mmCIF file of C-alpha atoms and ligand atoms in Angstrom:
data_model
loop_
_atom_site.group_PDB
_atom_site.id
_atom_site.type_symbol
_atom_site.label_atom_id
_atom_site.label_comp_id
_atom_site.label_asym_id
_atom_site.label_seq_id
_atom_site.Cartn_x
_atom_site.Cartn_y
_atom_site.Cartn_z
ATOM 1 C CA MET Q 98 8.162 21.735 9.465
ATOM 2 C CA LEU Q 99 6.789 19.079 11.768
ATOM 3 C CA ARG Q 100 8.518 16.198 10.032
ATOM 4 C CA SER Q 101 11.912 17.536 11.021
ATOM 5 C CA ALA Q 102 11.054 16.899 14.644
ATOM 6 C CA LEU Q 103 11.489 13.175 14.064
ATOM 7 C CA SER Q 104 13.861 11.689 16.612
ATOM 8 C CA ILE Q 105 15.193 8.489 15.133
ATOM 9 C CA GLY Q 106 16.019 5.849 17.666
ATOM 10 C CA LEU Q 107 14.563 7.701 20.627
ATOM 11 C CA VAL Q 108 12.997 5.307 23.050
ATOM 12 C CA SER Q 109 10.650 6.373 25.755
ATOM 13 C CA ALA Q 110 8.766 4.545 28.422
ATOM 14 C CA THR Q 111 6.442 7.429 29.165
ATOM 15 C CA VAL Q 112 2.813 7.126 28.293
ATOM 16 C CA LEU Q 113 2.331 10.804 27.458
ATOM 17 C CA LEU Q 114 3.864 11.674 24.103
ATOM 18 C CA GLY Q 115 3.201 14.816 22.114
ATOM 19 C CA GLY Q 116 0.345 15.571 24.458
ATOM 20 C CA VAL Q 117 -1.337 12.309 23.502
ATOM 21 C CA THR Q 118 -1.847 9.465 25.908
ATOM 22 C CA LEU Q 119 -1.096 6.227 24.112
ATOM 23 C CA THR Q 120 -3.506 3.458 24.904
ATOM 24 C CA ALA Q 121 -4.939 0.400 23.261
ATOM 25 C CA SER Q 122 -6.897 2.484 20.817
ATOM 26 C CA ALA Q 123 -9.192 -0.325 19.770
ATOM 27 C CA SER Q 124 -11.094 0.211 22.995
ATOM 28 C CA ALA Q 125 -11.193 4.005 22.902
ATOM 29 C CA ALA Q 126 -14.080 4.973 20.638
ATOM 30 C CA PRO Q 127 -17.654 4.447 21.711
ATOM 31 C CA ALA Q 128 -19.397 4.818 18.345
ATOM 32 C CA PRO Q 129 -20.663 1.674 16.649
ATOM 33 C CA PRO Q 130 -19.456 1.298 13.059
ATOM 34 C CA ALA Q 131 -21.661 1.441 10.011
ATOM 35 C CA ALA Q 132 -20.621 0.860 6.423
ATOM 36 C CA GLY Q 133 -23.678 2.589 4.963
ATOM 37 C CA PRO Q 134 -24.425 6.279 4.724
ATOM 38 C CA GLY Q 135 -24.444 8.326 7.873
ATOM 39 C CA LYS Q 136 -22.006 9.929 10.227
ATOM 40 C CA PRO Q 137 -18.303 9.141 10.210
ATOM 41 C CA THR Q 138 -16.929 6.996 13.033
ATOM 42 C CA PRO Q 139 -15.071 9.354 15.405
ATOM 43 C CA TYR Q 140 -11.444 8.477 15.881
ATOM 44 C CA PRO Q 141 -9.310 8.705 19.007
ATOM 45 C CA ALA Q 142 -6.425 11.185 19.367
ATOM 46 C CA ASP Q 143 -3.963 8.317 19.715
ATOM 47 C CA SER Q 144 -5.145 6.467 16.608
ATOM 48 C CA LEU Q 145 -2.609 6.017 13.831
ATOM 49 C CA ARG Q 146 -4.573 8.355 11.581
ATOM 50 C CA ALA Q 147 -4.775 11.145 14.173
ATOM 51 C CA LEU Q 148 -1.072 10.870 14.927
ATOM 52 C CA GLY Q 149 -0.305 10.748 11.180
ATOM 53 C CA ASP Q 150 -2.349 13.933 10.683
ATOM 54 C CA ARG Q 151 -0.032 15.729 13.073
ATOM 55 C CA VAL Q 152 2.980 15.050 10.865
ATOM 56 C CA GLY Q 153 1.252 15.387 7.507
ATOM 57 C CA LEU Q 154 1.420 11.690 6.711
ATOM 58 C CA ARG Q 155 -1.529 9.596 5.596
ATOM 59 C CA ILE Q 156 -1.620 6.184 7.257
ATOM 60 C CA GLY Q 157 -3.429 3.722 5.015
ATOM 61 C CA THR Q 158 -4.589 0.148 4.910
ATOM 62 C CA ALA Q 159 -5.587 -2.364 2.286
ATOM 63 C CA VAL Q 160 -9.248 -3.228 2.788
ATOM 64 C CA ASN Q 161 -10.856 -6.645 2.401
ATOM 65 C CA MET Q 162 -14.380 -5.983 1.144
ATOM 66 C CA ASP Q 163 -15.636 -9.347 2.416
ATOM 67 C CA GLU Q 164 -15.162 -7.938 5.934
ATOM 68 C CA LEU Q 165 -15.960 -4.229 5.595
ATOM 69 C CA GLY Q 166 -19.519 -3.555 6.648
ATOM 70 C CA THR Q 167 -20.145 -7.124 7.831
ATOM 71 C CA ASN Q 168 -17.422 -7.584 10.453
ATOM 72 C CA ALA Q 169 -18.128 -4.884 13.059
ATOM 73 C CA GLU Q 170 -14.689 -4.814 14.697
ATOM 74 C CA TYR Q 171 -12.917 -4.858 11.339
ATOM 75 C CA THR Q 172 -15.071 -1.996 10.099
ATOM 76 C CA LYS Q 173 -14.524 0.043 13.255
ATOM 77 C CA ILE Q 174 -10.733 -0.295 13.084
ATOM 78 C CA THR Q 175 -10.688 0.611 9.373
ATOM 79 C CA ALA Q 176 -12.547 3.842 10.106
ATOM 80 C CA GLU Q 177 -10.734 4.769 13.306
ATOM 81 C CA GLN Q 178 -7.129 3.991 12.542
ATOM 82 C CA PHE Q 179 -6.554 4.892 8.899
ATOM 83 C CA SER Q 180 -6.768 8.077 6.819
ATOM 84 C CA SER Q 181 -6.351 6.318 3.481
ATOM 85 C CA VAL Q 182 -7.695 3.059 2.078
ATOM 86 C CA THR Q 183 -6.647 0.798 -0.793
ATOM 87 C CA ALA Q 184 -8.862 -1.876 -2.306
ATOM 88 C CA GLU Q 185 -6.955 -5.087 -1.613
ATOM 89 C CA ASN Q 186 -8.647 -6.765 -4.590
ATOM 90 C CA VAL Q 187 -11.889 -5.176 -5.736
ATOM 91 C CA MET Q 188 -10.412 -2.650 -8.182
ATOM 92 C CA LYS Q 189 -8.367 -5.316 -10.008
ATOM 93 C CA TRP Q 190 -9.398 -6.171 -13.565
ATOM 94 C CA GLN Q 191 -10.468 -9.707 -12.606
ATOM 95 C CA LEU Q 192 -12.983 -8.257 -10.172
ATOM 96 C CA VAL Q 193 -14.263 -5.266 -12.155
ATOM 97 C CA GLU Q 194 -14.795 -7.074 -15.462
ATOM 98 C CA PRO Q 195 -15.181 -10.789 -14.734
ATOM 99 C CA THR Q 196 -17.228 -11.194 -17.920
ATOM 100 C CA ARG Q 197 -15.977 -9.441 -21.020
ATOM 101 C CA GLY Q 198 -17.922 -6.235 -21.593
ATOM 102 C CA THR Q 199 -19.770 -6.246 -18.236
ATOM 103 C CA TYR Q 200 -18.411 -4.112 -15.416
ATOM 104 C CA ASP Q 201 -19.095 -4.758 -11.761
ATOM 105 C CA TRP Q 202 -18.138 -1.731 -9.700
ATOM 106 C CA ALA Q 203 -20.340 -2.522 -6.682
ATOM 107 C CA ALA Q 204 -17.693 -3.503 -4.126
ATOM 108 C CA ALA Q 205 -15.258 -0.794 -5.197
ATOM 109 C CA ASP Q 206 -18.010 1.829 -5.074
ATOM 110 C CA GLU Q 207 -18.863 0.698 -1.555
ATOM 111 C CA LEU Q 208 -15.264 1.257 -0.468
ATOM 112 C CA VAL Q 209 -15.179 4.725 -2.030
ATOM 113 C CA ALA Q 210 -18.426 5.636 -0.236
ATOM 114 C CA PHE Q 211 -17.025 4.369 3.071
ATOM 115 C CA ALA Q 212 -13.867 6.431 2.545
ATOM 116 C CA LYS Q 213 -15.849 9.590 1.792
ATOM 117 C CA LYS Q 214 -17.972 9.117 4.860
ATOM 118 C CA ASN Q 215 -14.908 8.626 7.042
ATOM 119 C CA LYS Q 216 -12.822 11.389 5.462
ATOM 120 C CA GLN Q 217 -10.279 8.968 4.049
ATOM 121 C CA LEU Q 218 -8.427 9.264 0.746
ATOM 122 C CA VAL Q 219 -8.384 6.356 -1.683
ATOM 123 C CA ARG Q 220 -5.411 4.687 -3.379
ATOM 124 C CA GLY Q 221 -6.662 3.074 -6.581
ATOM 125 C CA HIS Q 222 -5.017 -0.312 -7.113
ATOM 126 C CA THR Q 223 -4.344 -1.222 -9.902
ATOM 127 C CA LEU Q 224 -4.963 -0.494 -13.604
ATOM 128 C CA VAL Q 225 -2.256 -2.366 -15.522
ATOM 129 C CA TRP Q 226 -0.855 -5.624 -14.169
ATOM 130 C CA HIS Q 227 -0.146 -9.124 -15.434
ATOM 131 C CA SER Q 228 -1.669 -10.752 -12.377
ATOM 132 C CA GLN Q 229 -5.337 -11.157 -11.393
ATOM 133 C CA LEU Q 230 -6.535 -10.618 -14.953
ATOM 134 C CA PRO Q 231 -9.944 -12.023 -15.886
ATOM 135 C CA THR Q 232 -9.605 -15.523 -17.348
ATOM 136 C CA TRP Q 233 -11.256 -14.403 -20.617
ATOM 137 C CA LEU Q 234 -8.217 -12.173 -21.087
ATOM 138 C CA SER Q 235 -5.371 -14.310 -19.770
ATOM 139 C CA SER Q 236 -5.075 -17.019 -17.160
ATOM 140 C CA ASP Q 237 -1.396 -16.403 -16.361
ATOM 141 C CA GLY Q 238 -0.636 -12.857 -17.550
ATOM 142 C CA TYR Q 239 1.935 -14.076 -20.053
ATOM 143 C CA THR Q 240 -0.161 -15.973 -22.599
ATOM 144 C CA THR Q 241 -3.475 -15.209 -24.258
ATOM 145 C CA THR Q 242 -5.622 -16.198 -27.209
ATOM 146 C CA LEU Q 243 -6.368 -12.553 -27.996
ATOM 147 C CA SER Q 244 -4.533 -10.727 -30.771
ATOM 148 C CA ASN Q 245 -2.128 -7.863 -30.148
ATOM 149 C CA SER Q 246 -4.500 -5.314 -31.659
ATOM 150 C CA GLU Q 247 -7.370 -6.594 -29.486
ATOM 151 C CA LEU Q 248 -5.154 -6.377 -26.402
ATOM 152 C CA LYS Q 249 -4.177 -2.809 -27.202
ATOM 153 C CA ALA Q 250 -7.790 -1.725 -27.627
ATOM 154 C CA LEU Q 251 -8.816 -3.587 -24.460
ATOM 155 C CA LEU Q 252 -6.144 -1.994 -22.276
ATOM 156 C CA LYS Q 253 -6.985 1.489 -23.524
ATOM 157 C CA LYS Q 254 -10.695 0.994 -22.844
ATOM 158 C CA HIS Q 255 -10.001 -0.545 -19.446
ATOM 159 C CA VAL Q 256 -7.803 2.334 -18.253
ATOM 160 C CA GLN Q 257 -10.118 5.009 -19.640
ATOM 161 C CA ASP Q 258 -13.338 3.445 -18.324
ATOM 162 C CA GLN Q 259 -12.010 2.657 -14.864
ATOM 163 C CA VAL Q 260 -10.353 6.027 -14.285
ATOM 164 C CA LYS Q 261 -13.465 7.807 -15.556
ATOM 165 C CA HIS Q 262 -15.712 5.725 -13.336
ATOM 166 C CA PHE Q 263 -13.805 6.855 -10.234
ATOM 167 C CA LYS Q 264 -12.999 10.363 -11.479
ATOM 168 C CA GLY Q 265 -12.539 12.767 -8.567
ATOM 169 C CA ASP Q 266 -12.551 9.968 -5.996
ATOM 170 C CA ILE Q 267 -9.014 8.642 -6.275
ATOM 171 C CA TRP Q 268 -6.016 10.296 -4.608
ATOM 172 C CA GLN Q 269 -3.288 8.053 -6.035
ATOM 173 C CA TRP Q 270 -3.691 5.544 -8.861
ATOM 174 C CA ASP Q 271 -1.292 2.623 -9.166
ATOM 175 C CA VAL Q 272 -1.384 2.940 -12.949
ATOM 176 C CA VAL Q 273 1.144 0.181 -13.576
ATOM 177 C CA ASN Q 274 2.067 -2.587 -11.138
ATOM 178 C CA GLU Q 275 5.151 -4.853 -11.185
ATOM 179 C CA ALA Q 276 6.392 -4.373 -14.760
ATOM 180 C CA PHE Q 277 9.975 -5.464 -13.909
ATOM 181 C CA ASP Q 278 11.361 -8.721 -12.532
ATOM 182 C CA ASP Q 279 13.940 -9.117 -9.781
ATOM 183 C CA GLU Q 280 16.834 -8.980 -12.226
ATOM 184 C CA GLY Q 281 15.611 -5.635 -13.483
ATOM 185 C CA LYS Q 282 14.357 -7.056 -16.773
ATOM 186 C CA PRO Q 283 10.975 -6.039 -18.131
ATOM 187 C CA ARG Q 284 8.451 -8.816 -17.531
ATOM 188 C CA GLU Q 285 7.357 -10.214 -20.874
ATOM 189 C CA THR Q 286 3.669 -10.030 -20.044
ATOM 190 C CA VAL Q 287 0.768 -9.963 -22.490
ATOM 191 C CA TRP Q 288 1.077 -6.156 -22.478
ATOM 192 C CA TYR Q 289 4.791 -6.164 -23.169
ATOM 193 C CA LYS Q 290 4.301 -8.603 -26.037
ATOM 194 C CA ALA Q 291 1.361 -6.701 -27.534
ATOM 195 C CA TRP Q 292 3.333 -3.462 -27.632
ATOM 196 C CA GLY Q 293 6.644 -5.138 -28.479
ATOM 197 C CA GLY Q 294 8.225 -3.428 -25.460
ATOM 198 C CA LEU Q 295 7.409 -1.189 -22.506
ATOM 199 C CA GLY Q 296 5.477 1.371 -24.585
ATOM 200 C CA TYR Q 297 2.243 0.297 -22.914
ATOM 201 C CA ILE Q 298 3.356 2.053 -19.730
ATOM 202 C CA ALA Q 299 3.636 5.530 -21.270
ATOM 203 C CA ASP Q 300 0.291 5.014 -23.004
ATOM 204 C CA ALA Q 301 -1.416 3.936 -19.773
ATOM 205 C CA PHE Q 302 -0.166 6.972 -17.848
ATOM 206 C CA ARG Q 303 -1.336 9.302 -20.633
ATOM 207 C CA TRP Q 304 -4.803 7.720 -20.807
ATOM 208 C CA ALA Q 305 -5.120 7.921 -17.021
ATOM 209 C CA ARG Q 306 -4.093 11.599 -16.926
ATOM 210 C CA GLU Q 307 -6.648 12.446 -19.610
ATOM 211 C CA ALA Q 308 -9.419 10.619 -17.780
ATOM 212 C CA ASP Q 309 -8.777 12.216 -14.361
ATOM 213 C CA PRO Q 310 -6.293 15.098 -14.448
ATOM 214 C CA LYS Q 311 -6.334 15.504 -10.648
ATOM 215 C CA ALA Q 312 -5.353 11.976 -9.597
ATOM 216 C CA LEU Q 313 -1.711 11.338 -8.723
ATOM 217 C CA LEU Q 314 -0.348 8.682 -11.059
ATOM 218 C CA PHE Q 315 2.024 6.065 -9.617
ATOM 219 C CA TYR Q 316 4.237 3.235 -10.802
ATOM 220 C CA ASN Q 317 4.134 0.553 -8.045
ATOM 221 C CA ASP Q 318 6.444 -2.412 -7.423
ATOM 222 C CA TYR Q 319 8.114 -4.613 -4.790
ATOM 223 C CA ASN Q 320 11.791 -4.868 -3.885
ATOM 224 C CA LEU Q 321 12.403 -1.269 -4.929
ATOM 225 C CA GLU Q 322 13.336 -0.929 -1.255
ATOM 226 C CA PHE Q 323 16.750 -2.513 -1.880
ATOM 227 C CA THR Q 324 19.379 -0.875 -4.077
ATOM 228 C CA GLY Q 325 20.028 -3.497 -6.739
ATOM 229 C CA PRO Q 326 19.264 -4.449 -10.334
ATOM 230 C CA LYS Q 327 15.493 -4.057 -9.989
ATOM 231 C CA SER Q 328 15.430 -0.749 -8.155
ATOM 232 C CA ASN Q 329 18.119 0.585 -10.523
ATOM 233 C CA ALA Q 330 16.200 -0.530 -13.614
ATOM 234 C CA VAL Q 331 12.969 1.097 -12.425
ATOM 235 C CA TYR Q 332 14.886 4.255 -11.514
ATOM 236 C CA ASP Q 333 16.401 4.467 -15.003
ATOM 237 C CA PHE Q 334 13.089 3.655 -16.642
ATOM 238 C CA VAL Q 335 11.212 6.344 -14.703
ATOM 239 C CA LYS Q 336 13.798 8.856 -15.890
ATOM 240 C CA THR Q 337 13.087 7.867 -19.507
ATOM 241 C CA LEU Q 338 9.363 8.377 -18.859
ATOM 242 C CA GLN Q 339 10.054 11.844 -17.502
ATOM 243 C CA ALA Q 340 12.275 12.646 -20.500
ATOM 244 C CA GLN Q 341 9.305 11.745 -22.746
ATOM 245 C CA ARG Q 342 7.018 13.957 -20.655
ATOM 246 C CA VAL Q 343 4.916 11.005 -19.550
ATOM 247 C CA PRO Q 344 2.631 12.189 -16.704
ATOM 248 C CA ILE Q 345 4.026 10.157 -13.811
ATOM 249 C CA ASP Q 346 3.700 11.697 -10.327
ATOM 250 C CA GLY Q 347 5.033 9.045 -8.029
ATOM 251 C CA VAL Q 348 6.567 5.678 -7.314
ATOM 252 C CA GLY Q 349 5.033 3.231 -4.852
ATOM 253 C CA PHE Q 350 7.295 0.985 -2.798
ATOM 254 C CA GLN Q 351 5.205 -2.031 -1.858
ATOM 255 C CA GLY Q 352 7.346 -2.878 1.173
ATOM 256 C CA HIS Q 353 6.670 -6.603 1.565
ATOM 257 C CA LEU Q 354 9.457 -7.145 4.088
ATOM 258 C CA ALA Q 355 10.665 -10.348 5.748
ATOM 259 C CA THR Q 356 12.785 -10.852 8.845
ATOM 260 C CA GLN Q 357 14.890 -13.505 7.027
ATOM 261 C CA TYR Q 358 16.427 -10.738 4.905
ATOM 262 C CA GLY Q 359 18.382 -7.757 6.151
ATOM 263 C CA PHE Q 360 16.500 -4.491 6.396
ATOM 264 C CA PRO Q 361 16.788 -2.666 3.037
ATOM 265 C CA ASP Q 362 18.382 0.749 2.430
ATOM 266 C CA LEU Q 363 14.832 1.978 2.047
ATOM 267 C CA GLN Q 364 15.320 5.619 2.961
ATOM 268 C CA ASN Q 365 18.070 6.010 0.322
ATOM 269 C CA ASN Q 366 15.823 4.517 -2.311
ATOM 270 C CA LEU Q 367 12.812 6.615 -1.369
ATOM 271 C CA GLN Q 368 15.055 9.665 -1.453
ATOM 272 C CA ARG Q 369 16.666 9.018 -4.818
ATOM 273 C CA PHE Q 370 13.271 8.591 -6.496
ATOM 274 C CA ALA Q 371 12.007 11.694 -4.683
ATOM 275 C CA ASP Q 372 15.048 13.575 -5.975
ATOM 276 C CA LEU Q 373 13.732 12.982 -9.501
ATOM 277 C CA GLY Q 374 10.892 15.325 -8.589
ATOM 278 C CA LEU Q 375 8.468 12.511 -7.754
ATOM 279 C CA LYS Q 376 6.292 11.729 -4.805
ATOM 280 C CA VAL Q 377 6.913 8.380 -3.155
ATOM 281 C CA ALA Q 378 4.793 6.169 -0.911
ATOM 282 C CA GLU Q 379 5.024 2.901 0.982
ATOM 283 C CA THR Q 380 1.996 1.152 -0.433
ATOM 284 C CA GLU Q 381 1.741 -2.468 0.812
ATOM 285 C CA VAL Q 382 3.856 -2.847 3.919
ATOM 286 C CA ASP Q 383 3.953 -6.107 5.830
ATOM 287 C CA VAL Q 384 6.722 -7.801 7.794
ATOM 288 C CA ARG Q 385 6.516 -11.579 7.618
ATOM 289 C CA THR Q 386 8.483 -14.095 9.610
ATOM 290 C CA PHE Q 387 8.760 -17.894 9.813
ATOM 291 C CA THR Q 388 5.743 -19.381 11.538
ATOM 292 C CA GLU Q 389 4.331 -22.724 12.661
ATOM 293 C CA PRO Q 390 2.549 -24.971 10.162
ATOM 294 C CA ALA Q 391 -1.238 -24.821 9.777
ATOM 295 C CA PRO Q 392 -3.334 -24.172 11.760
ATOM 296 C CA ASN Q 393 -0.883 -21.925 13.644
ATOM 297 C CA VAL Q 394 0.384 -19.984 10.630
ATOM 298 C CA ASN Q 395 0.497 -16.736 12.575
ATOM 299 C CA THR Q 396 2.599 -18.083 15.460
ATOM 300 C CA PRO Q 397 6.279 -17.243 14.916
ATOM 301 C CA THR Q 398 8.623 -20.223 15.251
ATOM 302 C CA SER Q 399 11.039 -18.034 17.209
ATOM 303 C CA PRO Q 400 9.900 -16.127 20.313
ATOM 304 C CA LEU Q 401 12.418 -13.454 19.277
ATOM 305 C CA ALA Q 402 10.775 -12.799 15.904
ATOM 306 C CA PRO Q 403 8.408 -10.060 17.148
ATOM 307 C CA TYR Q 404 11.405 -7.977 18.241
ATOM 308 C CA ALA Q 405 12.828 -8.110 14.725
ATOM 309 C CA GLN Q 406 9.383 -7.308 13.317
ATOM 310 C CA GLU Q 407 8.997 -4.304 15.620
ATOM 311 C CA SER Q 408 12.337 -3.006 14.418
ATOM 312 C CA TYR Q 409 11.435 -3.489 10.717
ATOM 313 C CA TRP Q 410 8.078 -1.767 11.103
ATOM 314 C CA SER Q 411 9.670 1.111 12.931
ATOM 315 C CA ARG Q 412 12.442 1.553 10.381
ATOM 316 C CA ALA Q 413 10.018 1.298 7.466
ATOM 317 C CA LEU Q 414 7.875 4.075 8.946
ATOM 318 C CA LYS Q 415 10.845 6.262 9.854
ATOM 319 C CA ALA Q 416 12.233 5.963 6.317
ATOM 320 C CA CYS Q 417 8.982 7.491 5.057
ATOM 321 C CA LEU Q 418 8.907 10.135 7.797
ATOM 322 C CA ALA Q 419 12.470 11.150 6.958
ATOM 323 C CA VAL Q 420 11.661 11.772 3.274
ATOM 324 C CA PRO Q 421 9.255 14.720 2.967
ATOM 325 C CA GLU Q 422 8.035 13.542 -0.464
ATOM 326 C CA CYS Q 423 6.798 10.278 1.097
ATOM 327 C CA ILE Q 424 3.070 11.020 1.269
ATOM 328 C CA SER Q 425 1.558 7.828 2.615
ATOM 329 C CA PHE Q 426 2.434 4.751 4.625
ATOM 330 C CA THR Q 427 0.099 1.850 3.954
ATOM 331 C CA PRO Q 428 0.235 -1.546 5.649
ATOM 332 C CA TRP Q 429 -1.285 -4.310 3.476
ATOM 333 C CA GLY Q 430 -4.214 -4.943 5.797
ATOM 334 C CA PHE Q 431 -4.356 -5.024 9.597
ATOM 335 C CA GLY Q 432 -5.362 -8.409 11.000
ATOM 336 C CA ASP Q 433 -3.138 -11.461 10.604
ATOM 337 C CA THR Q 434 -6.169 -13.594 9.728
ATOM 338 C CA TYR Q 435 -6.843 -11.467 6.668
ATOM 339 C CA SER Q 436 -3.237 -11.188 5.476
ATOM 340 C CA TRP Q 437 -2.282 -12.684 2.113
ATOM 341 C CA ILE Q 438 1.067 -13.861 3.527
ATOM 342 C CA PRO Q 439 0.186 -17.232 5.146
ATOM 343 C CA GLY Q 440 -1.576 -18.355 1.967
ATOM 344 C CA TRP Q 441 1.209 -17.190 -0.322
ATOM 345 C CA PHE Q 442 4.440 -18.049 1.502
ATOM 346 C CA THR Q 443 3.898 -21.642 2.585
ATOM 347 C CA ASN Q 444 7.198 -23.437 2.036
ATOM 348 C CA PRO Q 445 8.558 -22.658 4.545
ATOM 349 C CA GLN Q 446 5.490 -21.221 6.224
ATOM 350 C CA GLU Q 447 5.515 -17.476 6.905
ATOM 351 C CA GLY Q 448 2.951 -15.223 8.576
ATOM 352 C CA ALA Q 449 2.289 -12.893 11.523
ATOM 353 C CA ALA Q 450 3.053 -10.023 9.155
ATOM 354 C CA LEU Q 451 0.626 -7.288 10.245
ATOM 355 C CA LEU Q 452 0.030 -4.873 13.144
ATOM 356 C CA TYR Q 453 -3.051 -6.643 14.572
ATOM 357 C CA ASP Q 454 -3.318 -10.287 15.570
ATOM 358 C CA ALA Q 455 -5.835 -12.887 14.485
ATOM 359 C CA ASP Q 456 -8.322 -11.568 17.083
ATOM 360 C CA LEU Q 457 -7.933 -8.008 15.748
ATOM 361 C CA LYS Q 458 -6.040 -6.946 18.864
ATOM 362 C CA PRO Q 459 -3.093 -4.576 18.356
ATOM 363 C CA LYS Q 460 0.296 -6.326 18.577
ATOM 364 C CA SER Q 461 3.533 -4.904 19.958
ATOM 365 C CA GLN Q 462 4.311 -3.809 16.373
ATOM 366 C CA TYR Q 463 1.253 -1.548 16.478
ATOM 367 C CA TYR Q 464 2.431 0.204 19.636
ATOM 368 C CA VAL Q 465 5.882 0.794 18.161
ATOM 369 C CA ILE Q 466 4.377 2.485 15.118
ATOM 370 C CA GLN Q 467 2.015 4.476 17.302
ATOM 371 C CA GLN Q 468 4.880 5.681 19.471
ATOM 372 C CA ASP Q 469 7.064 6.544 16.466
ATOM 373 C CA LEU Q 470 4.289 8.715 15.048
ATOM 374 C CA ALA Q 471 3.776 10.468 18.360
ATOM 375 C CA LEU Q 472 7.515 11.093 18.673
ATOM 376 C CA ALA Q 473 7.649 12.391 15.105
ATOM 377 C CA ALA Q 474 5.004 14.958 16.005
ATOM 378 C CA GLY Q 475 7.403 16.291 18.636
ATOM 379 C CA ALA Q 476 7.190 14.917 22.134
ATOM 380 C CA PRO Q 477 7.085 17.828 24.577
ATOM 381 C CA ARG Q 478 9.555 17.824 27.445
ATOM 382 C CA ARG Q 479 8.003 16.870 30.725
ATOM 383 C CA ALA Q 480 6.647 19.705 32.809
ATOM 384 C CA PRO Q 481 9.490 21.933 34.008
ATOM 385 C CA GLY Q 482 10.807 20.720 37.326
ATOM 386 C CA GLY Q 483 14.137 20.466 39.005
ATOM 387 C CA PRO Q 484 15.764 22.424 41.815
ATOM 388 C CA GLY Q 485 13.862 25.345 43.152
ATOM 389 C CA ARG Q 486 10.555 24.361 41.669
ATOM 390 C CA PRO Q 487 7.735 22.459 43.271
HETATM 391 C C1 XIL S 531 -2.716 -9.752 -3.091
HETATM 392 C C2 XIL S 531 -3.961 -9.799 -2.217
HETATM 393 O O1 XIL S 531 -3.605 -9.377 -0.917
HETATM 394 C C3 XIL S 531 -4.537 -11.200 -2.193
HETATM 395 O O2 XIL S 531 -5.786 -11.198 -1.503
HETATM 396 C C4 XIL S 531 -4.729 -11.725 -3.600
HETATM 397 O O3 XIL S 531 -5.141 -13.070 -3.546
HETATM 398 C C5 XIL S 531 -3.434 -11.627 -4.381
HETATM 399 O O4 XIL S 531 -2.986 -10.276 -4.369
HETATM 400 N N1 XIL S 531 1.371 -7.146 -4.692
HETATM 401 C C6 XIL S 531 0.242 -6.422 -5.029
HETATM 402 C C7 XIL S 531 -1.060 -6.768 -4.408
HETATM 403 O O5 XIL S 531 0.349 -5.426 -5.760
HETATM 404 O O6 XIL S 531 -2.130 -6.497 -5.248
HETATM 405 C C8 XIL S 531 -1.089 -8.210 -3.947
HETATM 406 O O7 XIL S 531 -2.302 -8.412 -3.240
HETATM 407 C C9 XIL S 531 0.118 -8.518 -3.096
HETATM 408 C C10 XIL S 531 1.383 -8.326 -3.878
#
């Protein structure tokens, strides 16, 4: 199996790896992008997606639908570099049903069409969450004016309608997102309160399975990367779901990493969930670091930060490569300008978390990931040489 060829820690200065010449891939493909119908954008042999294909790993990205189809460079990179896409926002409840009873699938449908055209698989994100709910439902995810019975009927209809709408088009659904807090306690969201416990999760997975039997159904959360109260609680909870024959196929590790914390025992955690008979995936990877105040929120305060970031990116990818059940590796976007980090982590300021800079040029972190993938595919020895040979 190709994955076993992974050489952890191997460093090479050669430019020819696995028969692929590594270059700045952004400049390699001649075809202009197009978001509409038509031919797929060809992708270079040293793109992340092509290298991922060689080891059976989908390389994904979150997609910002304000840019796709309007920003030519952004659109080109999305098509060329990634074999899976996730809607960064447009499949969230707030966006698909801003007014009660009226769906707006336009942006999400556009992403699905783009993915089909470019032979990409789609991660559906996300059906059940306490965040980014429409204001008519709840403004904070924890309080609402709606009754418990209304909430129960609404969640059922939401899961059924959305999964049916995209039936056949979604590879992995994040059915439930972030149901536990950092102490490993269930979040007491509107859903938790309506059900009087975590029963909403089993129901949501069952409704999703019924609506699209072929989609892989995931529980998705952050900080599962670290062994600790949260990861342990989710691990135990997933086992109870399995004992009740709830149709769960996988667990998504968001992977929002930061250089201020030590690198997590990610591979162990991926492996122990995989050992339950589940698929796993890294679903929202970014590696933030301390940065200058606005307007330079993507300039690290330390010139050494990029070295730490390279190491975190590399280890995050290798953890997935080393666990055969890890089926996709998805950074949460690809240009620092479009990252959610600088807007979210402001005190102190953090940023510079992605593989491409604010000008959509690949950063050193990109080349590390590219090289790791090429090495994982099995770098051939250099042409035979030595004594006695020309
Ligand atoms: C973030 C988006 O990137 C932002 O654009 C949005 O304003 C807030 O949500 N965990 C998740 C993602 O599961 O949906 C979040 O995405 C980041 C944290």
